[in-house]
Amino acid sequence: MTAAAWNHHDRRRELAGSSVIDELVASAVGHATTFEAPLRTPRPARRVAVVACMDARLDLFGILGLQPGDAHLIRNAGGVATDDVIRSLTISQRKLGTREIILVHHTDCGMLTFTEDDLRLELLEETGTKPSWAVETFTDLDLDVRSSVQRVRQSPFVPYRDHVRGFVYDVDTGALREIA
């Protein structure tokens, strides 16, 4: 969508007095009217967990050929294997039966555009407080994929570590390249 189209869409929403959340809630109401029998289990049918960046350009269902109910999708800024990702993977494997993990970073990632120190300083200046959490920016996609794979493989809390693989998705070509 072009900048002009975004501006037109935002202006229409302003005039209507609605927000994006209002539109999403209205969509959910429509969804409920055509909703078919729900999946009966929170356990992923394909027993896989996907860790990926939260970037809106990543359609993990389309990229990986997934359907609802196939996988646990765990997303954050950068797709980095943070402590919270390890927590989610631990629960995914120990309580919900997943056995494989795929990590997906991508080209043109926003986490490549600033540094940890820059954001921490910006937050300190604006709020008077530095966050207690690590920002986890990176300068090399391949290296960060390898690092995230290693974090998962080295975690004593994640019991099934034999099938952990990392990839970079190219947002320009749609290609998925294996790194580790």
Tab-separated table of C-alpha atoms in Angstrom:
chain	number	residue	atom	x	y	z
A	1	MET	CA	0.000	0.000	0.000
A	2	THR	CA	1.385	3.420	-0.923
A	3	ALA	CA	1.800	6.290	1.539
A	4	ALA	CA	-1.074	8.123	-0.164
A	5	ALA	CA	-3.327	5.083	0.223
A	6	TRP	CA	-2.393	4.777	3.904
A	7	ASN	CA	-3.152	8.466	4.470
A	8	HIS	CA	-6.513	8.156	2.684
A	9	HIS	CA	-7.403	5.071	4.738
A	10	ASP	CA	-6.380	6.800	7.999
A	11	ARG	CA	-8.365	9.932	7.071
A	12	ARG	CA	-11.479	7.867	6.301
A	13	ARG	CA	-11.154	6.174	9.694
A	14	GLU	CA	-10.758	9.561	11.430
A	15	LEU	CA	-13.904	10.902	9.786
A	16	ALA	CA	-15.824	7.795	10.787
A	17	GLY	CA	-14.595	8.168	14.383
A	18	SER	CA	-13.225	4.639	14.488
A	19	SER	CA	-9.872	3.072	15.210
A	20	VAL	CA	-8.060	0.080	13.794
A	21	ILE	CA	-9.115	-1.821	16.914
A	22	ASP	CA	-12.769	-0.998	16.149
A	23	GLU	CA	-12.281	-2.425	12.647
A	24	LEU	CA	-10.631	-5.569	14.015
A	25	VAL	CA	-13.433	-6.108	16.533
A	26	ALA	CA	-16.023	-5.698	13.765
A	27	SER	CA	-14.116	-8.252	11.715
A	28	ALA	CA	-14.154	-10.649	14.680
A	29	VAL	CA	-17.939	-10.309	14.879
A	30	GLY	CA	-18.175	-11.259	11.204
A	31	HIS	CA	-15.764	-14.130	11.758
A	32	ALA	CA	-17.938	-15.531	14.546
A	33	THR	CA	-20.954	-15.705	12.232
A	34	THR	CA	-19.149	-18.072	9.847
A	35	PHE	CA	-17.038	-19.862	12.454
A	36	GLU	CA	-16.921	-23.633	12.059
A	37	ALA	CA	-16.136	-26.247	14.697
A	38	PRO	CA	-13.087	-25.125	16.659
A	39	LEU	CA	-9.866	-27.053	16.906
A	40	ARG	CA	-10.227	-29.365	19.870
A	41	THR	CA	-6.706	-29.176	21.239
A	42	PRO	CA	-4.058	-26.509	21.809
A	43	ARG	CA	-1.449	-29.101	20.804
A	44	PRO	CA	-0.009	-28.304	17.366
A	45	ALA	CA	-0.870	-31.010	14.834
A	46	ARG	CA	2.604	-30.861	13.271
A	47	ARG	CA	4.366	-30.722	16.655
A	48	VAL	CA	6.475	-27.723	15.659
A	49	ALA	CA	7.100	-24.306	17.189
A	50	VAL	CA	8.045	-21.342	15.001
A	51	VAL	CA	10.023	-18.418	16.434
A	52	ALA	CA	9.909	-15.402	14.134
A	53	CYS	CA	10.082	-11.649	13.938
A	54	MET	CA	6.873	-9.701	14.541
A	55	ASP	CA	7.320	-7.848	11.218
A	56	ALA	CA	3.927	-7.535	9.523
A	57	ARG	CA	5.402	-8.591	6.162
A	58	LEU	CA	6.017	-12.145	7.404
A	59	ASP	CA	3.030	-14.348	6.589
A	60	LEU	CA	4.272	-17.440	8.363
A	61	PHE	CA	1.283	-19.499	7.240
A	62	GLY	CA	2.027	-18.721	3.601
A	63	ILE	CA	5.815	-18.934	3.880
A	64	LEU	CA	5.858	-22.267	5.709
A	65	GLY	CA	2.683	-23.801	4.299
A	66	LEU	CA	0.993	-23.921	7.691
A	67	GLN	CA	-2.686	-24.096	8.572
A	68	PRO	CA	-4.325	-22.967	11.836
A	69	GLY	CA	-3.600	-25.622	14.441
A	70	ASP	CA	-0.360	-26.806	12.816
A	71	ALA	CA	2.215	-24.953	14.935
A	72	HIS	CA	2.871	-22.667	17.849
A	73	LEU	CA	3.876	-19.236	16.532
A	74	ILE	CA	6.103	-17.242	18.874
A	75	ARG	CA	6.908	-13.739	17.653
A	76	ASN	CA	8.944	-10.821	18.928
A	77	ALA	CA	11.043	-7.954	17.597
A	78	GLY	CA	13.775	-9.646	15.560
A	79	GLY	CA	12.679	-13.240	16.177
A	80	VAL	CA	15.402	-13.437	18.817
A	81	ALA	CA	15.585	-16.351	21.274
A	82	THR	CA	15.090	-14.236	24.398
A	83	ASP	CA	14.372	-15.591	27.873
A	84	ASP	CA	10.658	-15.186	27.177
A	85	VAL	CA	10.969	-17.170	23.946
A	86	ILE	CA	12.770	-19.923	25.871
A	87	ARG	CA	9.905	-19.830	28.409
A	88	SER	CA	7.341	-20.248	25.616
A	89	LEU	CA	9.331	-23.033	23.939
A	90	THR	CA	9.667	-24.828	27.271
A	91	ILE	CA	5.894	-24.793	27.751
A	92	SER	CA	5.315	-25.665	24.085
A	93	GLN	CA	7.475	-28.777	24.365
A	94	ARG	CA	6.898	-29.897	27.934
A	95	LYS	CA	3.155	-29.277	28.144
A	96	LEU	CA	1.884	-29.185	24.564
A	97	GLY	CA	3.909	-31.775	22.685
A	98	THR	CA	6.061	-29.907	20.172
A	99	ARG	CA	9.286	-31.615	19.144
A	100	GLU	CA	10.828	-29.362	16.482
A	101	ILE	CA	11.715	-25.655	16.411
A	102	ILE	CA	12.248	-23.381	13.421
A	103	LEU	CA	13.613	-19.852	13.847
A	104	VAL	CA	12.941	-17.280	11.118
A	105	HIS	CA	14.715	-13.935	10.820
A	106	HIS	CA	14.316	-11.781	7.698
A	107	THR	CA	16.049	-9.276	5.457
A	108	ASP	CA	15.324	-5.568	5.930
A	109	CYS	CA	14.657	-6.142	9.647
A	110	GLY	CA	14.070	-3.071	11.778
A	111	MET	CA	16.372	-4.490	14.465
A	112	LEU	CA	19.279	-3.789	12.091
A	113	THR	CA	18.494	-0.051	12.004
A	114	PHE	CA	19.384	1.070	15.530
A	115	THR	CA	21.584	0.027	18.432
A	116	GLU	CA	20.771	-1.215	21.887
A	117	ASP	CA	22.501	1.810	23.418
A	118	ASP	CA	20.615	4.274	21.192
A	119	LEU	CA	17.198	2.942	22.182
A	120	ARG	CA	18.095	2.619	25.858
A	121	LEU	CA	19.308	6.243	25.862
A	122	GLU	CA	16.185	7.402	24.021
A	123	LEU	CA	13.988	5.657	26.590
A	124	LEU	CA	16.001	7.054	29.489
A	125	GLU	CA	15.733	10.604	28.141
A	126	GLU	CA	12.009	10.276	27.459
A	127	THR	CA	10.903	8.377	30.565
A	128	GLY	CA	13.698	8.837	33.100
A	129	THR	CA	14.177	5.060	33.267
A	130	LYS	CA	16.159	2.469	31.348
A	131	PRO	CA	14.300	-0.773	30.656
A	132	SER	CA	15.300	-3.826	32.669
A	133	TRP	CA	15.103	-5.960	29.531
A	134	ALA	CA	17.674	-6.312	26.775
A	135	VAL	CA	16.732	-4.755	23.437
A	136	GLU	CA	18.633	-7.472	21.515
A	137	THR	CA	19.463	-5.527	18.347
A	138	PHE	CA	21.923	-7.084	15.923
A	139	THR	CA	24.114	-6.119	12.961
A	140	ASP	CA	24.429	-9.482	11.195
A	141	LEU	CA	21.353	-11.579	10.364
A	142	ASP	CA	23.190	-14.865	9.865
A	143	LEU	CA	25.168	-14.457	13.078
A	144	ASP	CA	22.036	-13.657	15.068
A	145	VAL	CA	20.223	-16.692	13.653
A	146	ARG	CA	23.162	-18.877	14.724
A	147	SER	CA	23.184	-17.230	18.152
A	148	SER	CA	19.440	-17.782	18.616
A	149	VAL	CA	19.721	-21.425	17.530
A	150	GLN	CA	22.567	-21.904	20.029
A	151	ARG	CA	20.547	-20.315	22.857
A	152	VAL	CA	17.719	-22.753	22.229
A	153	ARG	CA	20.026	-25.768	21.885
A	154	GLN	CA	21.858	-24.879	25.099
A	155	SER	CA	18.770	-24.316	27.225
A	156	PRO	CA	18.337	-27.015	29.858
A	157	PHE	CA	14.604	-26.232	29.904
A	158	VAL	CA	13.938	-27.139	26.259
A	159	PRO	CA	14.046	-30.953	26.207
A	160	TYR	CA	13.897	-31.624	22.441
A	161	ARG	CA	16.832	-29.798	20.872
A	162	ASP	CA	17.865	-32.183	18.076
A	163	HIS	CA	15.576	-30.534	15.519
A	164	VAL	CA	16.264	-26.808	15.902
A	165	ARG	CA	16.970	-24.994	12.641
A	166	GLY	CA	17.385	-21.344	11.725
A	167	PHE	CA	16.562	-19.473	8.523
A	168	VAL	CA	16.547	-16.019	6.943
A	169	TYR	CA	13.502	-15.067	4.874
A	170	ASP	CA	14.127	-12.621	2.025
A	171	VAL	CA	11.266	-10.084	2.029
A	172	ASP	CA	12.066	-9.072	-1.571
A	173	THR	CA	12.160	-12.527	-3.191
A	174	GLY	CA	10.151	-14.718	-0.810
A	175	ALA	CA	13.075	-17.152	-0.528
A	176	LEU	CA	13.872	-18.923	2.738
A	177	ARG	CA	17.595	-19.567	3.250
A	178	GLU	CA	18.848	-22.022	5.884
A	179	ILE	CA	21.583	-20.719	8.183
A	180	ALA	CA	21.902	-23.227	11.008
